[in-house]
């Protein structure tokens, strides 16, 4: 029902004849049923006795390992359809796409902001753990003297981070 209402909205808004989509929902439903049947028993299995090459041989893939084209057709196909669907939607219904993505962005910001804040705090804790557990680590050979002091090295890294932000938010925008 949701798919049918989206098609009706699309055809009414852009004056596309309804007969254009007469077979389209049936095709999508048939493809969805085929994918559901293929992946019904899709739980992880133990692969302790399989090598990496044996595991890759059992996967659904196109091409040769180590060749120019080696991909999983399901992942590649689904992601290609989603990306091209979004691009076509953006070209056909610019105003609707702008409104809908603005609503989606607001929802993501309102609902998932806590996850972003928690993940950044975890990164800071992980960096402090690295700092205090591996403070005496030296970049270079053991018998060489450090070229820069800790304060100079920190200043260089800090200026790189600031310069990246300045470039992105000022010079890049011009």
PDB file of C-alpha atoms in Angstrom:
ATOM      1  CA  UNK A   1       0.000   0.000   0.000  1.00  0.00           C
ATOM      2  CA  UNK A   2       2.810   2.395   0.800  1.00  0.00           C
ATOM      3  CA  UNK A   3       4.504   1.675  -2.521  1.00  0.00           C
ATOM      4  CA  UNK A   4       1.224   2.200  -4.396  1.00  0.00           C
ATOM      5  CA  UNK A   5       0.587   5.520  -2.626  1.00  0.00           C
ATOM      6  CA  UNK A   6       4.097   6.732  -3.495  1.00  0.00           C
ATOM      7  CA  UNK A   7       3.520   5.830  -7.149  1.00  0.00           C
ATOM      8  CA  UNK A   8       0.143   7.605  -7.169  1.00  0.00           C
ATOM      9  CA  UNK A   9       1.720  10.706  -5.605  1.00  0.00           C
ATOM     10  CA  UNK A  10       4.538  10.664  -8.166  1.00  0.00           C
ATOM     11  CA  UNK A  11       2.232  10.218 -11.151  1.00  0.00           C
ATOM     12  CA  UNK A  12      -0.278  12.846  -9.996  1.00  0.00           C
ATOM     13  CA  UNK A  13       2.331  15.443  -9.157  1.00  0.00           C
ATOM     14  CA  UNK A  14       4.338  15.128 -12.369  1.00  0.00           C
ATOM     15  CA  UNK A  15       1.499  14.292 -14.770  1.00  0.00           C
ATOM     16  CA  UNK A  16       2.873  10.858 -15.668  1.00  0.00           C
ATOM     17  CA  UNK A  17       0.205   8.501 -17.043  1.00  0.00           C
ATOM     18  CA  UNK A  18      -0.811   5.749 -14.603  1.00  0.00           C
ATOM     19  CA  UNK A  19      -0.384   3.084 -17.302  1.00  0.00           C
ATOM     20  CA  UNK A  20       3.373   3.870 -17.266  1.00  0.00           C
ATOM     21  CA  UNK A  21       3.624   2.169 -13.860  1.00  0.00           C
ATOM     22  CA  UNK A  22       1.030  -0.540 -14.431  1.00  0.00           C
ATOM     23  CA  UNK A  23       3.566  -3.429 -14.417  1.00  0.00           C
ATOM     24  CA  UNK A  24       6.203  -1.707 -12.281  1.00  0.00           C
ATOM     25  CA  UNK A  25       4.867  -2.591  -8.778  1.00  0.00           C
ATOM     26  CA  UNK A  26       4.429  -6.226  -9.786  1.00  0.00           C
ATOM     27  CA  UNK A  27       8.072  -6.403 -10.886  1.00  0.00           C
ATOM     28  CA  UNK A  28       9.336  -4.843  -7.647  1.00  0.00           C
ATOM     29  CA  UNK A  29       7.212  -7.198  -5.545  1.00  0.00           C
ATOM     30  CA  UNK A  30       8.409 -10.227  -7.539  1.00  0.00           C
ATOM     31  CA  UNK A  31      12.037  -9.188  -7.068  1.00  0.00           C
ATOM     32  CA  UNK A  32      11.464  -8.625  -3.341  1.00  0.00           C
ATOM     33  CA  UNK A  33       9.899 -12.081  -2.963  1.00  0.00           C
ATOM     34  CA  UNK A  34      12.828 -13.690  -4.813  1.00  0.00           C
ATOM     35  CA  UNK A  35      15.351 -11.917  -2.563  1.00  0.00           C
ATOM     36  CA  UNK A  36      13.390 -12.867   0.551  1.00  0.00           C
ATOM     37  CA  UNK A  37      13.339 -16.524  -0.512  1.00  0.00           C
ATOM     38  CA  UNK A  38      17.095 -16.447  -1.193  1.00  0.00           C
ATOM     39  CA  UNK A  39      17.986 -14.875   2.161  1.00  0.00           C
ATOM     40  CA  UNK A  40      15.454 -16.477   4.521  1.00  0.00           C
ATOM     41  CA  UNK A  41      18.108 -18.660   6.146  1.00  0.00           C
ATOM     42  CA  UNK A  42      20.727 -15.926   6.465  1.00  0.00           C
ATOM     43  CA  UNK A  43      22.077 -16.346   9.984  1.00  0.00           C
ATOM     44  CA  UNK A  44      25.850 -16.421  10.572  1.00  0.00           C
ATOM     45  CA  UNK A  45      27.534 -19.795  10.542  1.00  0.00           C
ATOM     46  CA  UNK A  46      30.815 -20.913  12.017  1.00  0.00           C
ATOM     47  CA  UNK A  47      33.614 -20.837   9.479  1.00  0.00           C
ATOM     48  CA  UNK A  48      36.449 -22.053  11.678  1.00  0.00           C
ATOM     49  CA  UNK A  49      37.595 -24.760   9.290  1.00  0.00           C
ATOM     50  CA  UNK A  50      37.467 -22.544   6.176  1.00  0.00           C
ATOM     51  CA  UNK A  51      40.387 -20.521   4.909  1.00  0.00           C
ATOM     52  CA  UNK A  52      39.799 -17.027   3.571  1.00  0.00           C
ATOM     53  CA  UNK A  53      40.066 -18.248  -0.032  1.00  0.00           C
ATOM     54  CA  UNK A  54      37.549 -21.051   0.611  1.00  0.00           C
ATOM     55  CA  UNK A  55      35.163 -18.572   2.188  1.00  0.00           C
ATOM     56  CA  UNK A  56      35.500 -16.181  -0.767  1.00  0.00           C
ATOM     57  CA  UNK A  57      34.892 -19.073  -3.185  1.00  0.00           C
ATOM     58  CA  UNK A  58      31.578 -19.844  -1.447  1.00  0.00           C
ATOM     59  CA  UNK A  59      30.375 -16.237  -1.694  1.00  0.00           C
ATOM     60  CA  UNK A  60      28.186 -15.035  -4.514  1.00  0.00           C
ATOM     61  CA  UNK A  61      30.605 -13.077  -6.692  1.00  0.00           C
ATOM     62  CA  UNK A  62      31.399 -11.938 -10.194  1.00  0.00           C
ATOM     63  CA  UNK A  63      34.909 -11.948 -11.617  1.00  0.00           C
ATOM     64  CA  UNK A  64      38.188 -13.438 -10.474  1.00  0.00           C
ATOM     65  CA  UNK A  65      39.884 -12.803  -7.149  1.00  0.00           C
ATOM     66  CA  UNK A  66      42.727 -10.375  -7.719  1.00  0.00           C
ATOM     67  CA  UNK A  67      41.299  -9.283 -11.067  1.00  0.00           C
ATOM     68  CA  UNK A  68      39.992  -5.903 -12.141  1.00  0.00           C
ATOM     69  CA  UNK A  69      36.360  -6.752 -11.388  1.00  0.00           C
ATOM     70  CA  UNK A  70      35.504  -8.810  -8.322  1.00  0.00           C
ATOM     71  CA  UNK A  71      32.272  -7.932  -6.541  1.00  0.00           C
ATOM     72  CA  UNK A  72      29.222  -9.304  -4.828  1.00  0.00           C
ATOM     73  CA  UNK A  73      26.353  -8.798  -7.291  1.00  0.00           C
ATOM     74  CA  UNK A  74      23.687  -8.447  -4.587  1.00  0.00           C
ATOM     75  CA  UNK A  75      25.512  -5.714  -2.678  1.00  0.00           C
ATOM     76  CA  UNK A  76      26.610  -3.947  -5.859  1.00  0.00           C
ATOM     77  CA  UNK A  77      23.169  -4.156  -7.448  1.00  0.00           C
ATOM     78  CA  UNK A  78      21.206  -2.988  -4.398  1.00  0.00           C
ATOM     79  CA  UNK A  79      23.579  -0.093  -3.706  1.00  0.00           C
ATOM     80  CA  UNK A  80      23.547   0.920  -7.381  1.00  0.00           C
ATOM     81  CA  UNK A  81      19.746   0.892  -7.457  1.00  0.00           C
ATOM     82  CA  UNK A  82      19.551   2.964  -4.268  1.00  0.00           C
ATOM     83  CA  UNK A  83      22.105   5.523  -5.463  1.00  0.00           C
ATOM     84  CA  UNK A  84      20.594   5.896  -8.932  1.00  0.00           C
ATOM     85  CA  UNK A  85      17.095   6.027  -7.438  1.00  0.00           C
ATOM     86  CA  UNK A  86      18.165   8.931  -5.248  1.00  0.00           C
ATOM     87  CA  UNK A  87      19.814  10.710  -8.208  1.00  0.00           C
ATOM     88  CA  UNK A  88      16.731  10.263 -10.401  1.00  0.00           C
ATOM     89  CA  UNK A  89      14.478  11.429  -7.568  1.00  0.00           C
ATOM     90  CA  UNK A  90      16.665  14.521  -7.141  1.00  0.00           C
ATOM     91  CA  UNK A  91      16.431  15.288 -10.877  1.00  0.00           C
ATOM     92  CA  UNK A  92      12.699  14.637 -11.272  1.00  0.00           C
ATOM     93  CA  UNK A  93      11.335  16.159  -8.070  1.00  0.00           C
ATOM     94  CA  UNK A  94      13.836  18.789  -6.932  1.00  0.00           C
ATOM     95  CA  UNK A  95      11.561  20.665  -4.547  1.00  0.00           C
ATOM     96  CA  UNK A  96      10.113  17.509  -2.995  1.00  0.00           C
ATOM     97  CA  UNK A  97      13.569  16.024  -2.584  1.00  0.00           C
ATOM     98  CA  UNK A  98      14.839  19.190  -0.909  1.00  0.00           C
ATOM     99  CA  UNK A  99      11.903  19.234   1.517  1.00  0.00           C
ATOM    100  CA  UNK A 100      12.079  15.501   2.298  1.00  0.00           C
ATOM    101  CA  UNK A 101      15.849  15.470   2.845  1.00  0.00           C
ATOM    102  CA  UNK A 102      15.579  18.544   5.089  1.00  0.00           C
ATOM    103  CA  UNK A 103      12.980  16.714   7.190  1.00  0.00           C
ATOM    104  CA  UNK A 104      15.166  13.595   7.266  1.00  0.00           C
ATOM    105  CA  UNK A 105      18.220  15.616   8.276  1.00  0.00           C
ATOM    106  CA  UNK A 106      16.295  17.270  11.088  1.00  0.00           C
ATOM    107  CA  UNK A 107      15.042  13.887  12.286  1.00  0.00           C
ATOM    108  CA  UNK A 108      18.551  12.376  12.256  1.00  0.00           C
ATOM    109  CA  UNK A 109      19.947  15.362  14.141  1.00  0.00           C
ATOM    110  CA  UNK A 110      17.163  15.324  16.732  1.00  0.00           C
ATOM    111  CA  UNK A 111      17.059  11.570  17.302  1.00  0.00           C
ATOM    112  CA  UNK A 112      20.693  10.455  16.871  1.00  0.00           C
ATOM    113  CA  UNK A 113      22.622  13.411  18.289  1.00  0.00           C
ATOM    114  CA  UNK A 114      23.262  11.466  21.504  1.00  0.00           C
ATOM    115  CA  UNK A 115      25.052   8.709  19.553  1.00  0.00           C
ATOM    116  CA  UNK A 116      27.391  11.224  17.950  1.00  0.00           C
ATOM    117  CA  UNK A 117      28.204  12.775  21.327  1.00  0.00           C
ATOM    118  CA  UNK A 118      28.833   9.391  22.965  1.00  0.00           C
ATOM    119  CA  UNK A 119      31.025   8.171  20.092  1.00  0.00           C
ATOM    120  CA  UNK A 120      33.165  11.330  20.253  1.00  0.00           C
ATOM    121  CA  UNK A 121      33.628  10.879  23.994  1.00  0.00           C
ATOM    122  CA  UNK A 122      34.681   7.274  23.414  1.00  0.00           C
ATOM    123  CA  UNK A 123      37.301   8.452  20.899  1.00  0.00           C
ATOM    124  CA  UNK A 124      38.645  10.968  23.425  1.00  0.00           C
ATOM    125  CA  UNK A 125      38.872   8.269  26.102  1.00  0.00           C
ATOM    126  CA  UNK A 126      40.625   5.934  23.651  1.00  0.00           C
ATOM    127  CA  UNK A 127      43.142   8.672  22.794  1.00  0.00           C
ATOM    128  CA  UNK A 128      43.827   9.350  26.477  1.00  0.00           C
ATOM    129  CA  UNK A 129      44.326   5.614  27.031  1.00  0.00           C
ATOM    130  CA  UNK A 130      46.844   5.530  24.172  1.00  0.00           C
ATOM    131  CA  UNK A 131      48.567   8.638  25.499  1.00  0.00           C
ATOM    132  CA  UNK A 132      49.046   7.329  29.021  1.00  0.00           C
ATOM    133  CA  UNK A 133      49.799   3.695  28.130  1.00  0.00           C
ATOM    134  CA  UNK A 134      52.194   4.405  25.255  1.00  0.00           C
ATOM    135  CA  UNK A 135      53.587   7.820  26.206  1.00  0.00           C
ATOM    136  CA  UNK A 136      57.229   6.792  25.806  1.00  0.00           C
ATOM    137  CA  UNK A 137      56.751   5.488  22.263  1.00  0.00           C
ATOM    138  CA  UNK A 138      59.214   6.982  19.823  1.00  0.00           C
ATOM    139  CA  UNK A 139      58.784   7.523  16.095  1.00  0.00           C
ATOM    140  CA  UNK A 140      62.053   6.421  14.546  1.00  0.00           C
ATOM    141  CA  UNK A 141      64.905   4.153  15.506  1.00  0.00           C
ATOM    142  CA  UNK A 142      65.672   3.399  19.143  1.00  0.00           C
ATOM    143  CA  UNK A 143      69.161   4.916  19.059  1.00  0.00           C
ATOM    144  CA  UNK A 144      68.167   8.188  17.349  1.00  0.00           C
ATOM    145  CA  UNK A 145      67.351  11.372  19.193  1.00  0.00           C
ATOM    146  CA  UNK A 146      63.922  12.908  18.581  1.00  0.00           C
ATOM    147  CA  UNK A 147      63.957  15.677  15.962  1.00  0.00           C
ATOM    148  CA  UNK A 148      61.095  17.603  17.619  1.00  0.00           C
ATOM    149  CA  UNK A 149      60.051  18.036  21.230  1.00  0.00           C
ATOM    150  CA  UNK A 150      56.629  16.814  22.362  1.00  0.00           C
ATOM    151  CA  UNK A 151      55.311  20.383  22.501  1.00  0.00           C
ATOM    152  CA  UNK A 152      56.526  21.138  18.951  1.00  0.00           C
ATOM    153  CA  UNK A 153      55.053  17.898  17.645  1.00  0.00           C
ATOM    154  CA  UNK A 154      51.700  18.673  19.305  1.00  0.00           C
ATOM    155  CA  UNK A 155      51.763  22.206  17.836  1.00  0.00           C
ATOM    156  CA  UNK A 156      52.342  20.811  14.332  1.00  0.00           C
ATOM    157  CA  UNK A 157      49.462  18.350  14.626  1.00  0.00           C
ATOM    158  CA  UNK A 158      47.181  20.999  16.116  1.00  0.00           C
ATOM    159  CA  UNK A 159      47.963  23.467  13.323  1.00  0.00           C
ATOM    160  CA  UNK A 160      47.243  20.784  10.715  1.00  0.00           C
ATOM    161  CA  UNK A 161      43.808  20.225  12.237  1.00  0.00           C
ATOM    162  CA  UNK A 162      43.065  23.942  12.421  1.00  0.00           C
ATOM    163  CA  UNK A 163      44.319  24.520   8.869  1.00  0.00           C
ATOM    164  CA  UNK A 164      42.066  21.748   7.566  1.00  0.00           C
ATOM    165  CA  UNK A 165      39.035  23.376   9.179  1.00  0.00           C
ATOM    166  CA  UNK A 166      39.997  26.821   7.912  1.00  0.00           C
ATOM    167  CA  UNK A 167      40.502  25.539   4.378  1.00  0.00           C
ATOM    168  CA  UNK A 168      37.210  23.671   4.339  1.00  0.00           C
ATOM    169  CA  UNK A 169      35.060  26.447   5.811  1.00  0.00           C
ATOM    170  CA  UNK A 170      36.713  29.475   4.166  1.00  0.00           C
ATOM    171  CA  UNK A 171      38.909  29.031   1.088  1.00  0.00           C
ATOM    172  CA  UNK A 172      37.028  26.010  -0.275  1.00  0.00           C
ATOM    173  CA  UNK A 173      33.714  27.875  -0.146  1.00  0.00           C
ATOM    174  CA  UNK A 174      35.029  30.719  -2.286  1.00  0.00           C
TER     175      UNK A 174
END
